[in-house]
GROMACS .gro file of N, CA, C and O in nm:
model
  232
    1MET      N    1   0.656  -3.391   2.831
    1MET     CA    2   0.632  -3.250   2.812
    1MET      C    3   0.484  -3.225   2.843
    1MET      O    4   0.397  -3.288   2.786
    2ASN      N    5   0.459  -3.130   2.933
    2ASN     CA    6   0.320  -3.105   2.969
    2ASN      C    7   0.251  -3.016   2.865
    2ASN      O    8   0.314  -2.957   2.778
    3THR      N    9   0.121  -3.005   2.876
    3THR     CA   10   0.041  -2.934   2.776
    3THR      C   11   0.074  -2.785   2.770
    3THR      O   12   0.082  -2.727   2.663
    4GLY      N   13   0.092  -2.721   2.884
    4GLY     CA   14   0.124  -2.579   2.886
    4GLY      C   15   0.254  -2.549   2.814
    4GLY      O   16   0.264  -2.449   2.741
    5LEU      N   17   0.353  -2.633   2.833
    5LEU     CA   18   0.482  -2.613   2.767
    5LEU      C   19   0.470  -2.636   2.616
    5LEU      O   20   0.532  -2.563   2.537
    6ARG      N   21   0.390  -2.734   2.576
    6ARG     CA   22   0.368  -2.758   2.433
    6ARG      C   23   0.300  -2.638   2.366
    6ARG      O   24   0.338  -2.598   2.256
    7ILE      N   25   0.200  -2.582   2.433
    7ILE     CA   26   0.130  -2.466   2.377
    7ILE      C   27   0.224  -2.347   2.368
    7ILE      O   28   0.227  -2.276   2.267
    8ALA      N   29   0.304  -2.325   2.470
    8ALA     CA   30   0.399  -2.214   2.469
    8ALA      C   31   0.503  -2.232   2.359
    8ALA      O   32   0.539  -2.135   2.289
    9ALA      N   33   0.551  -2.353   2.339
    9ALA     CA   34   0.648  -2.379   2.233
    9ALA      C   35   0.585  -2.359   2.096
    9ALA      O   36   0.648  -2.302   2.005
   10PHE      N   37   0.460  -2.401   2.080
   10PHE     CA   38   0.391  -2.383   1.953
   10PHE      C   39   0.370  -2.234   1.923
   10PHE      O   40   0.395  -2.188   1.811
   11VAL      N   41   0.327  -2.158   2.022
   11VAL     CA   42   0.306  -2.014   2.004
   11VAL      C   43   0.439  -1.945   1.971
   11VAL      O   44   0.444  -1.858   1.884
   12ALA      N   45   0.545  -1.984   2.037
   12ALA     CA   46   0.676  -1.925   2.010
   12ALA      C   47   0.721  -1.958   1.867
   12ALA      O   48   0.777  -1.873   1.797
   13ALA      N   49   0.698  -2.081   1.823
   13ALA     CA   50   0.738  -2.120   1.688
   13ALA      C   51   0.656  -2.045   1.582
   13ALA      O   52   0.711  -1.997   1.482
   14VAL      N   53   0.526  -2.033   1.603
   14VAL     CA   54   0.441  -1.960   1.508
   14VAL      C   55   0.481  -1.814   1.504
   14VAL      O   56   0.490  -1.753   1.397
   15THR      N   57   0.508  -1.754   1.619
   15THR     CA   58   0.551  -1.615   1.624
   15THR      C   59   0.683  -1.595   1.551
   15THR      O   60   0.700  -1.498   1.476
   16ALA      N   61   0.776  -1.686   1.569
   16ALA     CA   62   0.906  -1.676   1.501
   16ALA      C   63   0.890  -1.688   1.350
   16ALA      O   64   0.953  -1.613   1.274
   17VAL      N   65   0.805  -1.779   1.303
   17VAL     CA   66   0.784  -1.796   1.159
   17VAL      C   67   0.723  -1.670   1.099
   17VAL      O   68   0.767  -1.622   0.994
   18PHE      N   69   0.624  -1.613   1.164
   18PHE     CA   70   0.562  -1.492   1.111
   18PHE      C   71   0.657  -1.373   1.117
   18PHE      O   72   0.658  -1.291   1.026
   19ALA      N   73   0.738  -1.365   1.220
   19ALA     CA   74   0.835  -1.255   1.229
   19ALA      C   75   0.939  -1.266   1.118
   19ALA      O   76   0.976  -1.166   1.056
   20ILE      N   77   0.985  -1.386   1.090
   20ILE     CA   78   1.082  -1.406   0.982
   20ILE      C   79   1.018  -1.375   0.847
   20ILE      O   80   1.078  -1.306   0.763
   21ALA      N   81   0.896  -1.421   0.825
   21ALA     CA   82   0.827  -1.395   0.699
   21ALA      C   83   0.803  -1.246   0.680
   21ALA      O   84   0.818  -1.192   0.570
   22PHE      N   85   0.767  -1.177   0.786
   22PHE     CA   86   0.745  -1.032   0.777
   22PHE      C   87   0.875  -0.961   0.745
   22PHE      O   88   0.878  -0.870   0.663
   23GLY      N   89   0.984  -1.001   0.806
   23GLY     CA   90   1.114  -0.941   0.779
   23GLY      C   91   1.159  -0.964   0.636
   23GLY      O   92   1.208  -0.873   0.569
   24VAL      N   93   1.140  -1.084   0.585
   24VAL     CA   94   1.177  -1.114   0.447
   24VAL      C   95   1.088  -1.035   0.351
   24VAL      O   96   1.135  -0.982   0.251
   25GLY      N   97   0.962  -1.023   0.382
   25GLY     CA   98   0.870  -0.947   0.297
   25GLY      C   99   0.906  -0.800   0.292
   25GLY      O  100   0.895  -0.736   0.188
   26ARG      N  101   0.950  -0.745   0.403
   26ARG     CA  102   0.990  -0.604   0.405
   26ARG      C  103   1.115  -0.581   0.322
   26ARG      O  104   1.128  -0.481   0.254
   27VAL      N  105   1.208  -0.676   0.325
   27VAL     CA  106   1.334  -0.662   0.251
   27VAL      C  107   1.312  -0.688   0.102
   27VAL      O  108   1.362  -0.613   0.018
   28ALA      N  109   1.237  -0.791   0.068
   28ALA     CA  110   1.222  -0.832  -0.070
   28ALA      C  111   1.099  -0.774  -0.138
   28ALA      O  112   1.079  -0.795  -0.257
   29GLY      N  113   1.017  -0.700  -0.066
   29GLY     CA  114   0.893  -0.648  -0.122
   29GLY      C  115   0.916  -0.536  -0.221
   29GLY      O  116   1.028  -0.490  -0.243
   30PRO      N  117   0.808  -0.492  -0.286
   30PRO     CA  118   0.821  -0.384  -0.385
   30PRO      C  119   0.857  -0.252  -0.319
   30PRO      O  120   0.825  -0.228  -0.203
   31ASP      N  121   0.926  -0.167  -0.394
   31ASP     CA  122   0.961  -0.036  -0.344
   31ASP      C  123   0.836   0.051  -0.339
   31ASP      O  124   0.755   0.048  -0.432
   32GLN      N  125   0.823   0.128  -0.235
   32GLN     CA  126   0.710   0.217  -0.220
   32GLN      C  127   0.741   0.349  -0.288
   32GLN      O  128   0.818   0.429  -0.237
   33GLU      N  129   0.685   0.371  -0.408
   33GLU     CA  130   0.705   0.496  -0.479
   33GLU      C  131   0.576   0.577  -0.466
   33GLU      O  132   0.467   0.522  -0.475
   34PRO      N  133   0.590   0.705  -0.445
   34PRO     CA  134   0.469   0.787  -0.432
   34PRO      C  135   0.392   0.790  -0.565
   34PRO      O  136   0.452   0.798  -0.671
   35THR      N  137   0.261   0.780  -0.556
   35THR     CA  138   0.180   0.786  -0.676
   35THR      C  139   0.164   0.931  -0.719
   35THR      O  140   0.148   1.019  -0.634
   36PRO      N  141   0.172   0.958  -0.847
   36PRO     CA  142   0.161   1.097  -0.891
   36PRO      C  143   0.019   1.151  -0.868
   36PRO      O  144  -0.078   1.081  -0.893
   37GLY      N  145   0.013   1.271  -0.820
   37GLY     CA  146  -0.115   1.335  -0.796
   37GLY      C  147  -0.158   1.415  -0.918
   37GLY      O  148  -0.086   1.422  -1.018
   38PRO      N  149  -0.273   1.475  -0.912
   38PRO     CA  150  -0.321   1.552  -1.028
   38PRO      C  151  -0.235   1.674  -1.059
   38PRO      O  152  -0.232   1.720  -1.171
   39SER      N  153  -0.161   1.725  -0.960
   39SER     CA  154  -0.080   1.844  -0.983
   39SER      C  155   0.045   1.814  -1.067
   39SER      O  156   0.105   1.906  -1.120
   40THR      N  157   0.081   1.688  -1.083
   40THR     CA  158   0.199   1.655  -1.161
   40THR      C  159   0.170   1.651  -1.310
   40THR      O  160   0.260   1.653  -1.391
   41HIS      N  161   0.043   1.642  -1.349
   41HIS     CA  162   0.008   1.632  -1.490
   41HIS      C  163  -0.028   1.767  -1.551
   41HIS      O  164   0.022   1.804  -1.655
   42GLN      N  165  -0.118   1.840  -1.487
   42GLN     CA  166  -0.162   1.968  -1.539
   42GLN      C  167  -0.187   2.061  -1.420
   42GLN      O  168  -0.223   2.015  -1.312
   43PRO      N  169  -0.174   2.190  -1.441
   43PRO     CA  170  -0.211   2.283  -1.334
   43PRO      C  171  -0.360   2.271  -1.303
   43PRO      O  172  -0.440   2.236  -1.390
   44ALA      N  173  -0.399   2.303  -1.182
   44ALA     CA  174  -0.538   2.289  -1.140
   44ALA      C  175  -0.630   2.378  -1.222
   44ALA      O  176  -0.741   2.340  -1.255
   45SER      N  177  -0.586   2.499  -1.258
   45SER     CA  178  -0.672   2.588  -1.335
   45SER      C  179  -0.698   2.532  -1.474
   45SER      O  180  -0.807   2.546  -1.528
   46ARG      N  181  -0.600   2.466  -1.534
   46ARG     CA  182  -0.618   2.406  -1.666
   46ARG      C  183  -0.716   2.291  -1.659
   46ARG      O  184  -0.802   2.276  -1.745
   47GLN      N  185  -0.707   2.209  -1.556
   47GLN     CA  186  -0.797   2.096  -1.543
   47GLN      C  187  -0.941   2.143  -1.526
   47GLN      O  188  -1.032   2.087  -1.585
   48SER      N  189  -0.961   2.246  -1.446
   48SER     CA  190  -1.098   2.291  -1.423
   48SER      C  191  -1.158   2.348  -1.550
   48SER      O  192  -1.276   2.329  -1.578
   49SER      N  193  -1.079   2.419  -1.633
   49SER     CA  194  -1.133   2.474  -1.757
   49SER      C  195  -1.163   2.363  -1.856
   49SER      O  196  -1.260   2.370  -1.931
   50VAL      N  197  -1.083   2.258  -1.858
   50VAL     CA  198  -1.108   2.145  -1.948
   50VAL      C  199  -1.239   2.078  -1.909
   50VAL      O  200  -1.321   2.045  -1.993
   51HIS      N  201  -1.261   2.058  -1.779
   51HIS     CA  202  -1.384   1.993  -1.734
   51HIS      C  203  -1.506   2.079  -1.763
   51HIS      O  204  -1.612   2.028  -1.797
   52GLN      N  205  -1.494   2.209  -1.755
   52GLN     CA  206  -1.606   2.298  -1.783
   52GLN      C  207  -1.640   2.294  -1.931
   52GLN      O  208  -1.757   2.291  -1.969
   53GLU      N  209  -1.539   2.292  -2.018
   53GLU     CA  210  -1.565   2.286  -2.162
   53GLU      C  211  -1.632   2.155  -2.201
   53GLU      O  212  -1.724   2.153  -2.282
   54GLU      N  213  -1.588   2.046  -2.140
   54GLU     CA  214  -1.647   1.917  -2.172
   54GLU      C  215  -1.791   1.910  -2.125
   54GLU      O  216  -1.876   1.851  -2.193
   55SER      N  217  -1.823   1.971  -2.014
   55SER     CA  218  -1.958   1.963  -1.962
   55SER      C  219  -2.054   2.048  -2.045
   55SER      O  220  -2.173   2.022  -2.048
   56HIS      N  221  -2.005   2.150  -2.116
   56HIS     CA  222  -2.091   2.233  -2.200
   56HIS      C  223  -2.102   2.180  -2.341
   56HIS      O  224  -2.172   2.237  -2.424
   57GLY      N  225  -2.031   2.073  -2.372
   57GLY     CA  226  -2.041   2.013  -2.503
   57GLY      C  227  -1.958   2.081  -2.610
   57GLY      O  228  -1.986   2.068  -2.728
   58GLN      N  229  -1.858   2.155  -2.574
   58GLN     CA  230  -1.774   2.224  -2.673
   58GLN      C  231  -1.653   2.144  -2.707
   58GLN      O  232  -1.598   2.071  -2.643
   0.00000   0.00000   0.00000
């Protein structure tokens, strides 16, 4: 087996291993759930008034 063929076989094997690992990771990985934003907790007007009161020491 010549050197060029060995390198090509090695590259093909490494590519196949990474492709399989990536596929398994996509299937078995954690579910992507959207992270809650600030609008899910309080209305924006309520948050701004709370921050203003805290900054004035009340």
